[in-house]
XYZ file of N, CA, C and O in Angstrom:
320
model
N -1.175 58.421 -21.882
C -0.567 57.940 -21.278
C -1.753 57.109 -20.012
O -1.082 55.678 -19.951
N -2.809 57.592 -20.338
C -3.643 56.409 -18.984
C -4.060 55.209 -20.605
O -4.401 54.200 -19.841
N -3.798 55.344 -21.610
C -4.516 54.088 -23.045
C -3.048 53.872 -22.540
O -3.231 52.397 -22.775
N -1.862 54.016 -22.919
C -0.680 53.459 -23.187
C -0.438 52.252 -21.831
O -0.311 51.426 -21.962
N -0.757 52.601 -20.574
C -0.654 52.558 -19.038
C -1.843 51.122 -19.223
O -1.301 49.888 -19.118
N -3.035 51.337 -19.530
C -3.629 50.726 -19.709
C -3.432 49.683 -20.662
O -3.773 48.090 -20.655
N -3.330 49.779 -22.150
C -1.945 48.653 -22.980
C -1.220 47.694 -22.970
O -1.774 46.514 -22.838
N -1.312 48.535 -21.652
C 0.625 47.883 -21.342
C 0.157 46.297 -20.045
O 0.636 45.489 -20.103
N -1.077 46.304 -19.218
C -2.042 46.257 -18.481
C -2.179 44.975 -18.928
O -2.897 43.982 -17.920
N -3.039 45.029 -20.335
C -3.617 44.274 -21.555
C -5.201 44.589 -20.700
O -5.991 43.162 -21.099
N -5.683 45.238 -20.804
C -6.713 45.784 -19.858
C -7.817 45.825 -21.599
O -7.013 46.293 -22.564
N -9.038 45.672 -21.483
C -9.549 46.193 -23.108
C -9.803 47.973 -23.077
O -10.732 48.354 -22.075
N -9.360 47.913 -23.865
C -9.416 49.768 -24.703
C -10.370 49.881 -25.177
O -10.840 51.302 -25.070
N -11.390 49.045 -25.295
C -12.726 49.551 -26.216
C -13.955 50.630 -24.951
O -14.658 50.891 -25.736
N -13.970 50.285 -23.717
C -14.391 50.637 -22.662
C -13.878 52.030 -21.863
O -14.269 51.588 -20.665
N -12.529 51.706 -22.201
C -12.256 53.277 -21.617
C -12.416 54.336 -22.116
O -12.036 54.912 -22.967
N -12.507 55.516 -20.998
C -12.471 56.628 -21.664
C -11.878 57.737 -20.895
O -11.483 57.625 -19.720
N -10.533 58.516 -21.531
C -9.821 59.679 -21.382
C -10.117 59.978 -19.498
O -11.344 60.487 -20.132
N -9.686 60.028 -18.791
C -10.184 60.704 -17.835
C -9.744 62.572 -17.805
O -8.621 62.610 -17.098
N -10.071 62.914 -17.773
C -9.524 64.799 -18.136
C -8.957 65.011 -16.460
O -9.604 64.933 -15.559
N -7.689 65.545 -16.206
C -7.246 65.905 -15.051
C -7.033 64.847 -14.339
O -6.731 65.601 -13.017
N -7.404 63.484 -14.121
C -6.839 62.713 -13.253
C -5.282 63.108 -13.937
O -4.436 62.476 -15.325
N -4.645 62.241 -12.340
C -3.492 62.313 -12.642
C -3.608 60.573 -12.208
O -3.824 60.193 -11.565
N -2.570 59.984 -13.257
C -1.746 58.769 -13.001
C -0.368 58.835 -12.905
O -0.132 59.061 -14.118
N 0.306 57.660 -12.465
C 1.653 57.609 -12.194
C 2.854 58.617 -12.156
O 1.689 59.935 -11.948
N 3.788 58.303 -12.438
C 4.738 59.626 -11.933
C 5.203 60.024 -13.002
O 4.792 59.320 -14.733
N 5.847 60.672 -13.330
C 6.765 62.017 -14.689
C 7.620 60.734 -15.667
O 7.276 60.452 -16.853
N 7.875 59.924 -13.922
C 9.272 58.800 -14.949
C 8.791 57.863 -15.171
O 9.212 57.085 -16.925
N 7.264 57.895 -15.084
C 6.695 56.307 -15.909
C 6.242 56.124 -16.681
O 5.898 55.638 -17.833
N 5.508 57.978 -17.228
C 5.258 58.134 -18.285
C 5.811 57.950 -19.583
O 5.954 58.037 -20.405
N 7.187 59.090 -19.027
C 7.913 59.100 -20.370
C 8.395 58.321 -20.771
O 8.895 57.588 -21.499
N 9.270 56.892 -19.947
C 8.712 55.075 -20.478
C 8.472 55.056 -21.457
O 8.365 54.381 -22.095
N 6.747 54.936 -20.792
C 5.707 54.140 -21.657
C 5.832 55.411 -23.011
O 5.774 54.256 -24.244
N 6.215 56.461 -22.883
C 6.256 57.384 -24.084
C 8.105 56.785 -25.322
O 7.486 56.150 -26.412
N 8.488 56.431 -24.661
C 9.650 56.229 -25.450
C 10.068 54.970 -25.869
O 9.971 53.856 -26.682
N 9.026 53.929 -25.211
C 8.854 52.951 -25.315
C 7.838 52.182 -26.949
O 7.969 51.418 -27.449
N 6.596 53.129 -26.477
C 5.662 52.936 -27.580
C 5.920 54.480 -28.918
O 5.082 54.384 -29.897
N 7.308 54.825 -28.927
C 7.064 55.695 -30.310
C 7.516 55.181 -31.411
O 7.468 56.144 -32.098
N 8.119 54.491 -31.160
C 8.809 53.600 -32.545
C 10.163 54.536 -32.985
O 10.650 54.319 -34.238
N 10.531 54.551 -31.971
C 12.450 55.445 -32.183
C 13.270 55.196 -31.621
O 13.161 55.900 -29.985
N 14.459 54.379 -31.532
C 14.946 53.888 -30.841
C 15.684 55.061 -29.567
O 15.538 54.923 -28.823
N 16.313 56.687 -30.397
C 16.442 57.160 -28.707
C 16.064 58.883 -30.078
O 16.583 59.780 -30.174
N 14.335 58.869 -29.188
C 14.015 60.249 -30.303
C 14.383 61.496 -29.256
O 14.569 61.389 -28.078
N 14.147 62.613 -29.872
C 14.302 64.102 -29.592
C 13.169 64.160 -29.056
O 12.367 63.335 -29.089
N 13.277 64.943 -27.961
C 12.203 66.368 -27.516
C 10.582 66.614 -28.313
O 10.273 66.289 -28.204
N 11.451 66.489 -29.421
C 10.459 67.003 -30.581
C 9.784 66.088 -31.289
O 8.514 66.281 -31.519
N 10.261 65.121 -31.243
C 10.220 63.479 -31.740
C 9.017 62.894 -30.613
O 7.293 62.381 -31.357
N 9.446 63.483 -29.779
C 8.298 62.708 -28.706
C 7.253 63.828 -28.011
O 6.154 63.296 -28.055
N 7.278 64.576 -28.811
C 6.224 65.606 -28.582
C 5.540 65.174 -29.876
O 3.603 65.979 -29.757
N 5.966 65.072 -31.273
C 4.912 64.848 -31.988
C 4.495 63.647 -31.721
O 3.207 63.556 -32.589
N 4.669 62.214 -31.338
C 4.166 61.200 -30.999
C 3.399 61.118 -30.183
O 1.745 60.637 -30.336
N 3.384 62.317 -28.860
C 2.459 62.550 -27.878
C 1.201 63.112 -28.586
O -0.418 62.733 -28.891
N 1.034 64.412 -29.378
C 0.480 64.938 -30.068
C -0.062 63.984 -30.944
O -1.567 64.138 -31.401
N -0.018 63.298 -31.776
C -0.299 62.494 -32.667
C -1.390 61.639 -32.206
O -2.412 61.018 -32.984
N -0.366 60.886 -30.810
C -1.471 59.765 -30.386
C -2.728 60.868 -29.582
O -3.916 59.853 -29.224
N -2.137 61.824 -29.341
C -3.991 62.322 -28.525
C -4.591 62.592 -29.909
O -5.747 62.304 -28.784
N -4.314 63.145 -30.496
C -5.587 63.432 -31.477
C -6.216 62.169 -32.159
O -7.382 61.668 -32.275
N -5.541 61.068 -32.668
C -6.290 59.896 -33.080
C -7.008 59.296 -32.019
O -8.513 59.236 -32.158
N -6.672 59.457 -30.567
C -7.074 58.836 -28.936
C -8.730 59.781 -29.529
O -9.598 59.370 -28.906
N -8.601 61.186 -29.121
C -9.768 61.885 -29.290
C -10.683 61.697 -30.483
O -11.951 61.755 -30.039
N -10.378 61.549 -31.255
C -11.070 61.192 -31.993
C -12.093 60.138 -32.433
O -12.978 59.955 -32.119
N -10.960 58.745 -31.558
C -11.563 57.565 -31.398
C -12.890 57.870 -30.735
O -13.385 57.162 -30.765
N -12.636 58.670 -29.704
C -13.536 58.524 -28.380
C -14.431 59.043 -28.934
O -15.727 58.870 -28.700
N -14.551 60.322 -29.609
C -15.332 60.831 -30.115
C -16.618 60.257 -31.754
O -17.978 60.453 -31.900
N -15.821 59.490 -32.267
C -16.540 58.573 -33.307
C -17.661 58.078 -32.867
O -17.480 56.078 -32.260
N -18.744 57.635 -33.106
C -19.650 56.489 -33.578
C -19.658 55.272 -33.078
O -19.979 54.049 -33.070
N -18.329 55.057 -34.649
C -18.543 53.332 -35.151
C -17.088 53.219 -33.640
O -16.780 52.653 -33.622
N -16.503 53.595 -33.488
C -15.697 53.469 -32.055
C -16.357 53.519 -30.637
O -15.688 53.018 -29.872
N -17.968 53.566 -30.657
C -18.454 53.590 -29.515
C -18.834 51.571 -29.008
O -19.807 51.523 -29.886
N -18.480 50.989 -28.360
C -19.165 49.900 -27.871
C -20.210 49.322 -27.690
O -20.954 48.715 -28.292
N -21.473 50.775 -26.623
C -22.712 50.149 -26.704
C -23.463 50.782 -28.528
O -24.484 50.111 -28.666
N -23.151 51.053 -29.363
C -23.150 51.840 -31.035
C -22.844 50.265 -31.788
O -24.257 49.476 -32.203
N -21.768 49.969 -32.023
C -21.607 48.744 -32.558
C -21.924 47.141 -32.240
O -21.745 46.501 -33.053
N -22.162 47.429 -30.932
C -22.261 45.757 -30.013
C -21.085 45.816 -30.111
O -19.919 46.020 -30.065
N -20.569 43.671 -30.929
C -19.269 43.503 -31.308
C -19.051 43.363 -32.515
O -18.465 42.416 -32.574
N -19.562 43.994 -33.442
C -19.177 43.435 -34.722
C -17.689 44.160 -35.009
O -17.343 43.909 -35.826
N -17.377 44.852 -34.187
C -15.776 45.529 -34.496
C -14.872 45.009 -33.014
O -14.224 46.165 -32.526
N -15.029 44.391 -32.740
C -14.649 43.860 -31.102
C -13.029 44.109 -31.475
O -12.093 43.350 -32.511
N -12.616 45.283 -30.863
C -11.033 45.428 -30.868
C -10.391 46.293 -31.783
O -9.518 46.347 -32.284
N -11.013 46.426 -32.057
C -11.134 47.943 -34.026
C -10.528 48.970 -33.150
O -9.324 49.188 -33.723
C-alpha cells in the first residue's frame, strides 16, 4: 500500500523504502488502491490476495537487490 500510495501521488519510488509496522491511510483507501491496480475488473478476494502477495514479494526483492539501490547504480538505471 505504501508503494501504491506514493505511486499514485507521483512520488519518486527509487529512494522510498517500505516502513514496517507503520500505518498509513484507512482500510478503505488501501482496498481502493488494490482494486485500482490489480488489473482485474471485478476481482475476488482470492485474486486480491494473490495480487498483494505477488506485489509484496516483488517489492521486497527489489529493495533487497543491489541493482535497485540508487546509491549503488547512481543514475544509470533511473526509474528502473
